[in-house]
Tab-separated table of N, CA, C and O in Angstrom:
chain	number	residue	atom	x	y	z
A	52	UNK	N	-25.702	0.355	9.750
A	52	UNK	CA	-24.937	1.476	10.108
A	52	UNK	C	-23.444	1.087	10.158
A	52	UNK	O	-22.553	1.907	9.860
A	53	UNK	N	-23.209	-0.163	10.509
A	53	UNK	CA	-21.708	-0.501	10.632
A	53	UNK	C	-21.094	-0.544	9.280
A	53	UNK	O	-19.858	-0.295	9.150
A	54	UNK	N	-21.864	-0.935	8.132
A	54	UNK	CA	-21.307	-0.964	6.801
A	54	UNK	C	-20.951	0.508	6.385
A	54	UNK	O	-19.850	0.737	5.684
A	55	UNK	N	-21.759	1.410	6.710
A	55	UNK	CA	-21.452	2.862	6.329
A	55	UNK	C	-20.255	3.284	7.103
A	55	UNK	O	-19.320	3.908	6.498
A	56	UNK	N	-20.103	2.920	8.375
A	56	UNK	CA	-18.936	3.323	9.098
A	56	UNK	C	-17.672	2.676	8.501
A	56	UNK	O	-16.645	3.341	8.429
A	57	UNK	N	-17.753	1.374	8.229
A	57	UNK	CA	-16.659	0.635	7.626
A	57	UNK	C	-16.241	1.277	6.320
A	57	UNK	O	-15.098	1.564	6.133
A	58	UNK	N	-17.153	1.647	5.425
A	58	UNK	CA	-16.892	2.285	4.148
A	58	UNK	C	-16.265	3.551	4.363
A	58	UNK	O	-15.318	3.982	3.706
A	59	UNK	N	-16.726	4.408	5.274
A	59	UNK	CA	-16.272	5.796	5.631
A	59	UNK	C	-14.778	5.648	6.064
A	59	UNK	O	-13.928	6.383	5.592
A	60	UNK	N	-14.496	4.602	6.948
A	60	UNK	CA	-13.105	4.497	7.445
A	60	UNK	C	-12.228	4.121	6.246
A	60	UNK	O	-11.033	4.664	6.135
A	61	UNK	N	-12.632	3.215	5.484
A	61	UNK	CA	-11.809	2.836	4.292
A	61	UNK	C	-11.536	3.993	3.314
A	61	UNK	O	-10.387	4.234	2.939
A	62	UNK	N	-12.585	4.785	3.091
A	62	UNK	CA	-12.364	5.982	2.221
A	62	UNK	C	-11.441	6.969	2.862
A	62	UNK	O	-10.575	7.542	2.146
A	63	UNK	N	-11.484	7.222	4.152
A	63	UNK	CA	-10.717	8.242	4.804
A	63	UNK	C	-9.204	7.829	4.839
A	63	UNK	O	-8.324	8.631	4.709
A	64	UNK	N	-9.011	6.452	5.043
A	64	UNK	CA	-7.634	6.024	4.923
A	64	UNK	C	-7.024	6.322	3.582
A	64	UNK	O	-5.839	6.767	3.573
A	65	UNK	N	-7.690	6.056	2.524
A	65	UNK	CA	-7.074	6.275	1.133
A	65	UNK	C	-6.970	7.777	0.920
A	65	UNK	O	-5.975	8.219	0.322
A	66	UNK	N	-7.906	8.597	1.312
A	66	UNK	CA	-7.785	10.001	1.178
A	66	UNK	C	-6.664	10.610	2.009
A	66	UNK	O	-5.955	11.501	1.522
A	67	UNK	N	-6.474	10.101	3.210
A	67	UNK	CA	-5.303	10.556	4.034
A	67	UNK	C	-3.913	10.258	3.382
A	67	UNK	O	-3.068	11.078	3.291
A	68	UNK	N	-3.837	9.035	2.733
A	68	UNK	CA	-2.636	8.684	1.977
A	68	UNK	C	-2.387	9.659	0.793
A	68	UNK	O	-1.273	10.269	0.706
A	69	UNK	N	-3.406	9.929	0.137
A	69	UNK	CA	-3.263	10.934	-1.033
A	69	UNK	C	-3.037	12.397	-0.566
A	69	UNK	O	-2.430	13.140	-1.198
A	70	UNK	N	-3.557	12.586	0.592
A	70	UNK	CA	-3.374	13.974	1.241
A	70	UNK	C	-1.946	14.111	1.612
A	70	UNK	O	-1.371	15.205	1.432
A	71	UNK	N	-1.295	13.036	2.094
A	71	UNK	CA	0.145	13.138	2.479
A	71	UNK	C	0.980	13.346	1.049
A	71	UNK	O	1.859	14.109	1.095
A	72	UNK	N	0.573	12.683	0.027
A	72	UNK	CA	1.246	12.865	-1.192
A	72	UNK	C	1.031	14.264	-1.788
A	72	UNK	O	1.935	14.875	-2.328
A	73	UNK	N	-0.180	14.848	-1.604
A	73	UNK	CA	-0.438	16.191	-1.978
A	73	UNK	C	0.424	17.138	-1.243
A	73	UNK	O	0.926	18.186	-1.746
A	74	UNK	N	0.565	16.917	0.058
A	74	UNK	CA	1.418	17.794	0.918
A	74	UNK	C	2.877	17.761	0.489
A	74	UNK	O	3.557	18.846	0.326
A	75	UNK	N	3.285	16.558	0.008
A	75	UNK	CA	4.688	16.547	-0.446
A	75	UNK	C	4.838	17.259	-1.795
A	75	UNK	O	5.828	17.981	-1.988
A	76	UNK	N	3.828	17.113	-2.677
A	76	UNK	CA	3.836	17.910	-3.890
A	76	UNK	C	3.837	19.345	-3.647
A	76	UNK	O	4.544	20.081	-4.373
A	77	UNK	N	3.025	19.729	-2.732
A	77	UNK	CA	3.019	21.204	-2.349
A	77	UNK	C	4.308	21.720	-1.860
A	77	UNK	O	4.789	22.810	-2.229
A	78	UNK	N	4.913	20.893	-0.979
A	78	UNK	CA	6.181	21.248	-0.445
A	78	UNK	C	7.262	21.361	-1.561
A	78	UNK	O	8.220	22.147	-1.546
A	79	UNK	N	7.189	20.482	-2.577
A	79	UNK	CA	8.110	20.486	-3.734
A	79	UNK	C	7.772	21.675	-4.684
A	79	UNK	O	8.580	21.932	-5.523
A	80	UNK	N	6.657	22.199	-4.580
A	80	UNK	CA	6.265	23.391	-5.419
A	80	UNK	C	5.479	22.992	-6.744
A	80	UNK	O	5.394	23.695	-7.601
A	81	UNK	N	5.093	21.763	-6.729
A	81	UNK	CA	4.416	21.267	-7.886
A	81	UNK	C	2.853	21.334	-7.625
A	81	UNK	O	2.234	20.384	-7.131
A	82	UNK	N	2.292	22.452	-8.029
A	82	UNK	CA	0.843	22.691	-7.718
A	82	UNK	C	-0.012	21.790	-8.706
A	82	UNK	O	-1.136	21.499	-8.179
A	83	UNK	N	0.392	21.440	-9.810
A	83	UNK	CA	-0.388	20.512	-10.661
A	83	UNK	C	-0.462	19.156	-9.988
A	83	UNK	O	-1.412	18.461	-9.962
A	84	UNK	N	0.683	18.786	-9.395
A	84	UNK	CA	0.686	17.435	-8.627
A	84	UNK	C	-0.250	17.523	-7.434
A	84	UNK	O	-0.818	16.473	-7.113
A	85	UNK	N	-0.323	18.653	-6.730
A	85	UNK	CA	-1.274	18.826	-5.587
A	85	UNK	C	-2.646	18.514	-6.123
A	85	UNK	O	-3.412	17.793	-5.513
A	86	UNK	N	-3.028	19.188	-7.134
A	86	UNK	CA	-4.400	19.107	-7.713
A	86	UNK	C	-4.677	17.578	-8.020
A	86	UNK	O	-5.708	17.091	-7.789
A	87	UNK	N	-3.710	16.981	-8.744
A	87	UNK	CA	-3.929	15.609	-9.246
A	87	UNK	C	-4.095	14.690	-7.958
A	87	UNK	O	-4.890	13.761	-7.939
A	88	UNK	N	-3.208	14.873	-6.851
A	88	UNK	CA	-3.336	14.011	-5.741
A	88	UNK	C	-4.678	14.176	-5.051
A	88	UNK	O	-5.184	13.223	-4.573
A	89	UNK	N	-5.162	15.368	-4.996
A	89	UNK	CA	-6.438	15.621	-4.335
A	89	UNK	C	-7.649	14.997	-5.125
A	89	UNK	O	-8.541	14.493	-4.573
A	90	UNK	N	-7.478	15.097	-6.387
A	90	UNK	CA	-8.548	14.426	-7.294
A	90	UNK	C	-8.571	12.925	-7.129
A	90	UNK	O	-9.491	12.289	-6.923
A	91	UNK	N	-7.284	12.340	-7.125
A	91	UNK	CA	-7.140	10.900	-6.954
A	91	UNK	C	-7.638	10.506	-5.429
A	91	UNK	O	-8.205	9.450	-5.319
A	92	UNK	N	-7.360	11.381	-4.531
A	92	UNK	CA	-7.827	11.091	-3.142
A	92	UNK	C	-9.341	11.098	-3.049
A	92	UNK	O	-9.910	10.250	-2.441
A	93	UNK	N	-9.987	12.062	-3.845
A	93	UNK	CA	-11.442	12.021	-3.846
A	93	UNK	C	-12.004	10.886	-4.491
A	93	UNK	O	-12.954	10.280	-3.963
A	94	UNK	N	-11.376	10.367	-5.632
A	94	UNK	CA	-11.915	9.209	-6.264
A	94	UNK	C	-11.655	7.916	-5.399
A	94	UNK	O	-12.605	7.142	-5.209
A	95	UNK	N	-10.541	7.907	-4.698
A	95	UNK	CA	-10.269	6.717	-3.900
A	95	UNK	C	-11.167	6.689	-2.612
A	95	UNK	O	-11.576	5.655	-2.139
A	96	UNK	N	-11.522	7.941	-2.081
A	96	UNK	CA	-12.342	7.967	-1.026
A	96	UNK	C	-13.779	7.387	-1.365
A	96	UNK	O	-14.358	6.546	-0.622
A	97	UNK	N	-14.362	7.723	-2.549
A	97	UNK	CA	-15.613	7.155	-2.918
A	97	UNK	C	-15.501	5.704	-3.242
A	97	UNK	O	-16.463	4.982	-3.043
A	98	UNK	N	-14.394	5.251	-3.834
A	98	UNK	CA	-14.277	3.812	-4.097
A	98	UNK	C	-14.216	3.055	-2.799
A	98	UNK	O	-14.763	1.925	-2.671
A	99	UNK	N	-13.493	3.584	-1.748
A	99	UNK	CA	-13.401	2.944	-0.462
A	99	UNK	C	-14.804	2.950	0.212
A	99	UNK	O	-15.123	1.976	0.917
A	100	UNK	N	-15.557	4.040	-0.005
A	100	UNK	CA	-16.782	4.117	0.623
A	100	UNK	C	-17.857	3.157	0.022
A	100	UNK	O	-18.677	2.545	0.725
A	101	UNK	N	-17.794	2.958	-1.246
A	101	UNK	CA	-18.709	2.013	-1.857
A	101	UNK	C	-18.162	0.547	-1.907
A	101	UNK	O	-18.948	-0.322	-2.354
A	102	UNK	N	-16.968	0.212	-1.438
A	102	UNK	CA	-16.540	-1.111	-1.456
A	102	UNK	C	-17.260	-2.037	-0.554
A	102	UNK	O	-17.188	-3.218	-0.743
A	103	UNK	N	-18.032	-1.525	0.378
A	103	UNK	CA	-18.795	-2.286	1.357
A	103	UNK	C	-19.980	-2.936	0.566
A	103	UNK	O	-20.576	-3.893	1.245
A	104	UNK	N	-20.321	-2.492	-0.459
A	104	UNK	CA	-21.411	-3.146	-1.199
A	104	UNK	C	-21.289	-4.596	-1.428
A	104	UNK	O	-22.162	-5.369	-1.436
A	105	UNK	N	-19.944	-4.954	-1.636
A	105	UNK	CA	-19.616	-6.396	-1.847
A	105	UNK	C	-19.802	-7.175	-0.621
A	105	UNK	O	-19.547	-8.427	-0.611
A	106	UNK	N	-19.912	-6.604	0.519
A	106	UNK	CA	-20.085	-7.381	1.809
A	106	UNK	C	-21.532	-7.649	2.139
A	106	UNK	O	-21.718	-8.270	3.184
A	107	UNK	N	-22.515	-7.155	1.321
A	107	UNK	CA	-23.935	-7.474	1.622
A	107	UNK	C	-24.226	-8.864	1.025
A	107	UNK	O	-24.287	-9.028	-0.148
A	108	UNK	N	-24.310	-9.875	1.796
A	108	UNK	CA	-24.404	-11.281	1.357
A	108	UNK	C	-25.718	-11.603	0.753
A	108	UNK	O	-25.887	-12.519	0.019
A	109	UNK	N	-26.723	-10.862	1.165
A	109	UNK	CA	-28.125	-11.249	0.706
A	109	UNK	C	-28.366	-10.812	-0.744
A	109	UNK	O	-29.347	-11.165	-1.317
A	110	UNK	N	-27.464	-9.934	-1.265
A	110	UNK	CA	-27.556	-9.499	-2.707
A	110	UNK	C	-26.749	-10.458	-3.570
A	110	UNK	O	-25.732	-10.852	-3.206
A	111	UNK	N	-27.341	-10.618	-4.782
A	111	UNK	CA	-26.535	-11.485	-5.736
A	111	UNK	C	-25.409	-10.658	-6.239
A	111	UNK	O	-25.332	-9.418	-6.240
A	112	UNK	N	-24.355	-11.333	-6.756
A	112	UNK	CA	-23.256	-10.625	-7.266
A	112	UNK	C	-23.515	-9.587	-8.530
A	112	UNK	O	-23.084	-8.520	-8.522
A	113	UNK	N	-24.463	-10.053	-9.422
A	113	UNK	CA	-24.819	-9.105	-10.450
A	113	UNK	C	-25.522	-7.902	-9.965
A	113	UNK	O	-25.292	-6.747	-10.494
A	114	UNK	N	-26.300	-8.028	-8.884
A	114	UNK	CA	-26.925	-6.844	-8.288
A	114	UNK	C	-25.931	-5.973	-7.592
A	114	UNK	O	-26.063	-4.741	-7.752
A	115	UNK	N	-24.985	-6.471	-6.911
A	115	UNK	CA	-23.888	-5.729	-6.418
A	115	UNK	C	-23.109	-4.895	-7.391
A	115	UNK	O	-22.806	-3.684	-7.146
A	116	UNK	N	-22.756	-5.591	-8.437
A	116	UNK	CA	-21.984	-4.893	-9.551
A	116	UNK	C	-22.900	-3.728	-10.089
A	116	UNK	O	-22.399	-2.629	-10.371
A	117	UNK	N	-24.222	-4.007	-10.317
A	117	UNK	CA	-25.034	-2.957	-10.945
A	117	UNK	C	-25.193	-1.800	-10.013
A	117	UNK	O	-25.129	-0.563	-10.430
A	118	UNK	N	-25.368	-2.087	-8.676
A	118	UNK	CA	-25.407	-0.967	-7.774
A	118	UNK	C	-24.107	-0.145	-7.681
A	118	UNK	O	-24.092	1.033	-7.553
A	119	UNK	N	-23.018	-0.955	-7.738
A	119	UNK	CA	-21.748	-0.251	-7.604
A	119	UNK	C	-21.453	0.652	-8.749
A	119	UNK	O	-20.872	1.734	-8.691
């Protein structure tokens, strides 16, 4: 459970960063930039969430890469 929590926190941190950038883009009037920042935020959220796979020591590195 702690790996899931750690991954969720990592993902939320990255999504919050891109959320701030999307807010700035919205404030500037660039709606395409808002969409792009939210898409990048979603991608970084899932990458942060799955980054904990590499902390499972009992799995071999090729298995970690395959699962990721």
